[in-house]
Coordinates of C-alpha atoms and ligand atoms in Angstrom, one line a residue:
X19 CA -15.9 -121.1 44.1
X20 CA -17.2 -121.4 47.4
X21 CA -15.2 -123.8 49.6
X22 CA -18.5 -125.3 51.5
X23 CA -20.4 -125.5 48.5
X24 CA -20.7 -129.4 47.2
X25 CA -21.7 -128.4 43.5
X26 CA -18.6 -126.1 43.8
X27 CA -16.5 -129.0 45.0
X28 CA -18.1 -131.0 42.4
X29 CA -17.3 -128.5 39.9
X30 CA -13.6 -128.5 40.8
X31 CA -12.9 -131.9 41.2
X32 CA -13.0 -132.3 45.0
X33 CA -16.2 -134.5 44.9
X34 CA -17.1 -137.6 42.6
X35 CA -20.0 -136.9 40.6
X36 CA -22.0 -138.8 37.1
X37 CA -21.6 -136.3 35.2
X38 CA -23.6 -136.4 31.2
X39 CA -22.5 -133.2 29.9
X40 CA -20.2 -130.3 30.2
X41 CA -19.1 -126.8 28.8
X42 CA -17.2 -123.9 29.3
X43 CA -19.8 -122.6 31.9
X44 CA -22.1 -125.4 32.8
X45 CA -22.3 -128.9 34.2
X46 CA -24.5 -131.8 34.4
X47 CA -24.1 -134.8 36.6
X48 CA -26.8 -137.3 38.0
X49 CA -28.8 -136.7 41.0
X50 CA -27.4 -138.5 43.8
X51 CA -30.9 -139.1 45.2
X52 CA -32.9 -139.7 41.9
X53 CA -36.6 -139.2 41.5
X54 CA -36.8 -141.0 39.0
X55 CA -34.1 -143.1 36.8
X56 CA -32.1 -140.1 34.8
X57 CA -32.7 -137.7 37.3
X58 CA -29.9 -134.7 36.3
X59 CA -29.2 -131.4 37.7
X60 CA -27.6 -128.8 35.4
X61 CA -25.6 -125.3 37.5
X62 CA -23.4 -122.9 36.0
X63 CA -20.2 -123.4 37.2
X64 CA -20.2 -120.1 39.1
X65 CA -21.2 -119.7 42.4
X66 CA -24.3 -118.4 42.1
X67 CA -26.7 -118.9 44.7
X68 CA -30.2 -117.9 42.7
X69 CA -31.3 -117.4 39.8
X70 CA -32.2 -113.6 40.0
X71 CA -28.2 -113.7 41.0
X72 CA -27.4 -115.1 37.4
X73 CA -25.5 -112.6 35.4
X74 CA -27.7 -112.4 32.0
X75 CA -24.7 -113.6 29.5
X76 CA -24.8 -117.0 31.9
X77 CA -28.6 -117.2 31.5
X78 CA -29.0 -118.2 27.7
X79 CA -25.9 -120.6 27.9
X80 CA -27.7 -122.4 30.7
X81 CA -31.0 -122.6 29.2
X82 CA -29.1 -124.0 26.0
X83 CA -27.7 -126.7 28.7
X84 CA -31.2 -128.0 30.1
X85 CA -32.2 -128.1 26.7
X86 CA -29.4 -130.1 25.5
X87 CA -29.3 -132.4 28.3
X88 CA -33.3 -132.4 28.1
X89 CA -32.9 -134.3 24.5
X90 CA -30.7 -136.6 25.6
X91 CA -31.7 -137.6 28.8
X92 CA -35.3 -138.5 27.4
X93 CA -33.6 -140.0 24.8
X94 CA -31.2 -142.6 26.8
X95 CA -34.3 -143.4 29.1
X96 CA -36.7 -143.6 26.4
X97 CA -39.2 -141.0 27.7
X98 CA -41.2 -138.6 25.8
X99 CA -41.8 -135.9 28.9
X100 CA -39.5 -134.5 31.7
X101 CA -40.5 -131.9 34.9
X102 CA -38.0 -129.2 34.6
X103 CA -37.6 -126.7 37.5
X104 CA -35.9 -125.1 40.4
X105 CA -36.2 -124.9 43.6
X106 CA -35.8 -121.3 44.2
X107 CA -34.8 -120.1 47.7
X108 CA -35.1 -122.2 50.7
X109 CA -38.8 -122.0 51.7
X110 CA -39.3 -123.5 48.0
X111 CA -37.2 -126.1 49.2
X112 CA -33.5 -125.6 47.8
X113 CA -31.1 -127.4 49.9
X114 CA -28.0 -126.8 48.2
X115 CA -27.4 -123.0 47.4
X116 CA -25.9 -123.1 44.4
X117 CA -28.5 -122.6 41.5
X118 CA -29.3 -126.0 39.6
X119 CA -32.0 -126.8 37.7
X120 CA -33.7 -130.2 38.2
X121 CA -34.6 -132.1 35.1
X122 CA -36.8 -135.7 36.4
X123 CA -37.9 -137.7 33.0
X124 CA -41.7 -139.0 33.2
X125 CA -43.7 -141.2 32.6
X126 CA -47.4 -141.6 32.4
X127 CA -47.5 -144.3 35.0
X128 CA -45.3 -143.0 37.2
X129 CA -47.7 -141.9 39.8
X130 CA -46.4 -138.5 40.1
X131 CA -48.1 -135.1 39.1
X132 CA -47.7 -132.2 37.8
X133 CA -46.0 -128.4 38.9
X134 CA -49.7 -127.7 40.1
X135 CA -49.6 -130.3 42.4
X136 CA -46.2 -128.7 44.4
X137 CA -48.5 -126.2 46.7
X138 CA -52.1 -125.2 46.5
X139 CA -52.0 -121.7 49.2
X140 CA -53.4 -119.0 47.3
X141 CA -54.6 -116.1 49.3
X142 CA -57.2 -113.6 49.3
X143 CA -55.9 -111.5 46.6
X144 CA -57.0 -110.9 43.6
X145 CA -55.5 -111.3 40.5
X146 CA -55.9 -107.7 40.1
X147 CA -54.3 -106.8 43.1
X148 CA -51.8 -109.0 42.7
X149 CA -50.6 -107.6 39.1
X150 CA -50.5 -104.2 40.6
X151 CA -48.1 -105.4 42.9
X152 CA -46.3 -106.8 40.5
X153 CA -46.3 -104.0 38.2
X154 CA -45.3 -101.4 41.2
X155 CA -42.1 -103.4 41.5
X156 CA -41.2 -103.2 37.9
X157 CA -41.9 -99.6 37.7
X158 CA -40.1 -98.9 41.2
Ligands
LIG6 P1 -32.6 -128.9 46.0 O1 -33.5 -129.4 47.0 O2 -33.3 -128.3 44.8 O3 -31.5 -128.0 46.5 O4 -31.9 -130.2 45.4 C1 -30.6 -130.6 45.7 C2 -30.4 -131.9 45.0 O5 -29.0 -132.2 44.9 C3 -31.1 -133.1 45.6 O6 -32.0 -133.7 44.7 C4 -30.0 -134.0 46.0 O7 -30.3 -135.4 45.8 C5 -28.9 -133.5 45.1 N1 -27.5 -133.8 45.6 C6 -27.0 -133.5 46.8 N2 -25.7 -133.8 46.9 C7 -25.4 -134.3 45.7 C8 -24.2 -134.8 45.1 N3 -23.0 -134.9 45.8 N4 -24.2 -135.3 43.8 C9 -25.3 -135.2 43.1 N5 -26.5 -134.7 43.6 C10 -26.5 -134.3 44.8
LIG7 ZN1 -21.3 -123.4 44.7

């Protein structure tokens, strides 16, 4: 727990939340702010900030979780699609640090687009370059 954290105090009882579906290490309550209706977020109850911070026996449990919730959510608000991400890291726009993972049910009509439509600021690499980078990290 971390005592400024509001998904911690959520998590603990010290803030009101809608929450849809629990377990032994996750939680999912609706978005306060909702992008559209059904709007849920889904953490692991440990304080953990990213997701490159989440210990790998959390990881599957989690993803279980979204997919759960996922079903059900696009079940109760009769949708056949959701957007499912994260904002990872501030400059990708996380405001609350404490990992969550968005899941927004959509609709054809609703006006809004896809994951390629979030930021368009590809540089001059190339997609050579850039997989060598890549690869030096993982054999670093
Ligand atoms: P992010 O920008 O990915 O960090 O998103 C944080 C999300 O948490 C936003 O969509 C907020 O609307 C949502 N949020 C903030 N406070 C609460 C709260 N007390 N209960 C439910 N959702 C919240
Ligand atoms: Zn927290």
């Amino acid at each position: 727990m971390s005592e400024n954290c509001i998904f911690c105090q959520i998590v603990n009882d010290r803030l009101e939340s809608r929450t849809v579906y629990e377990d032994e290490l996750t939680l999912a309550f609706l978005d306060v702010n909702p992008l559209a209706p059904g709007h849920t977020v889904v953490i692991p109850k440990a304080h953990i900030e990213r997701l490159e911070d989440l210990p790998t026996e959390q990881m599957g449990p989690l993803f279980e979780a979204v997919r759960r919730v996922t079903d059900k959510v696009q079940q109760a608000m009769k949708v056949d699609a959701t957007t499912i991400g994260i904002n990872n890291g501030r400059a990708a726009g996380q405001a609350v640090p404490h990992l969550h993972v968005h899941i927004i049910p959509r609709r054809a009509d609703d006006g809004g687009g896809s994951l390629h439509s979030i930021v368009h600021s590809n540089g001059p690499l190339s997609l050579d370059e850039v997989q060598r980078l890549i690869q030096q990290v993982f054999g670093a």
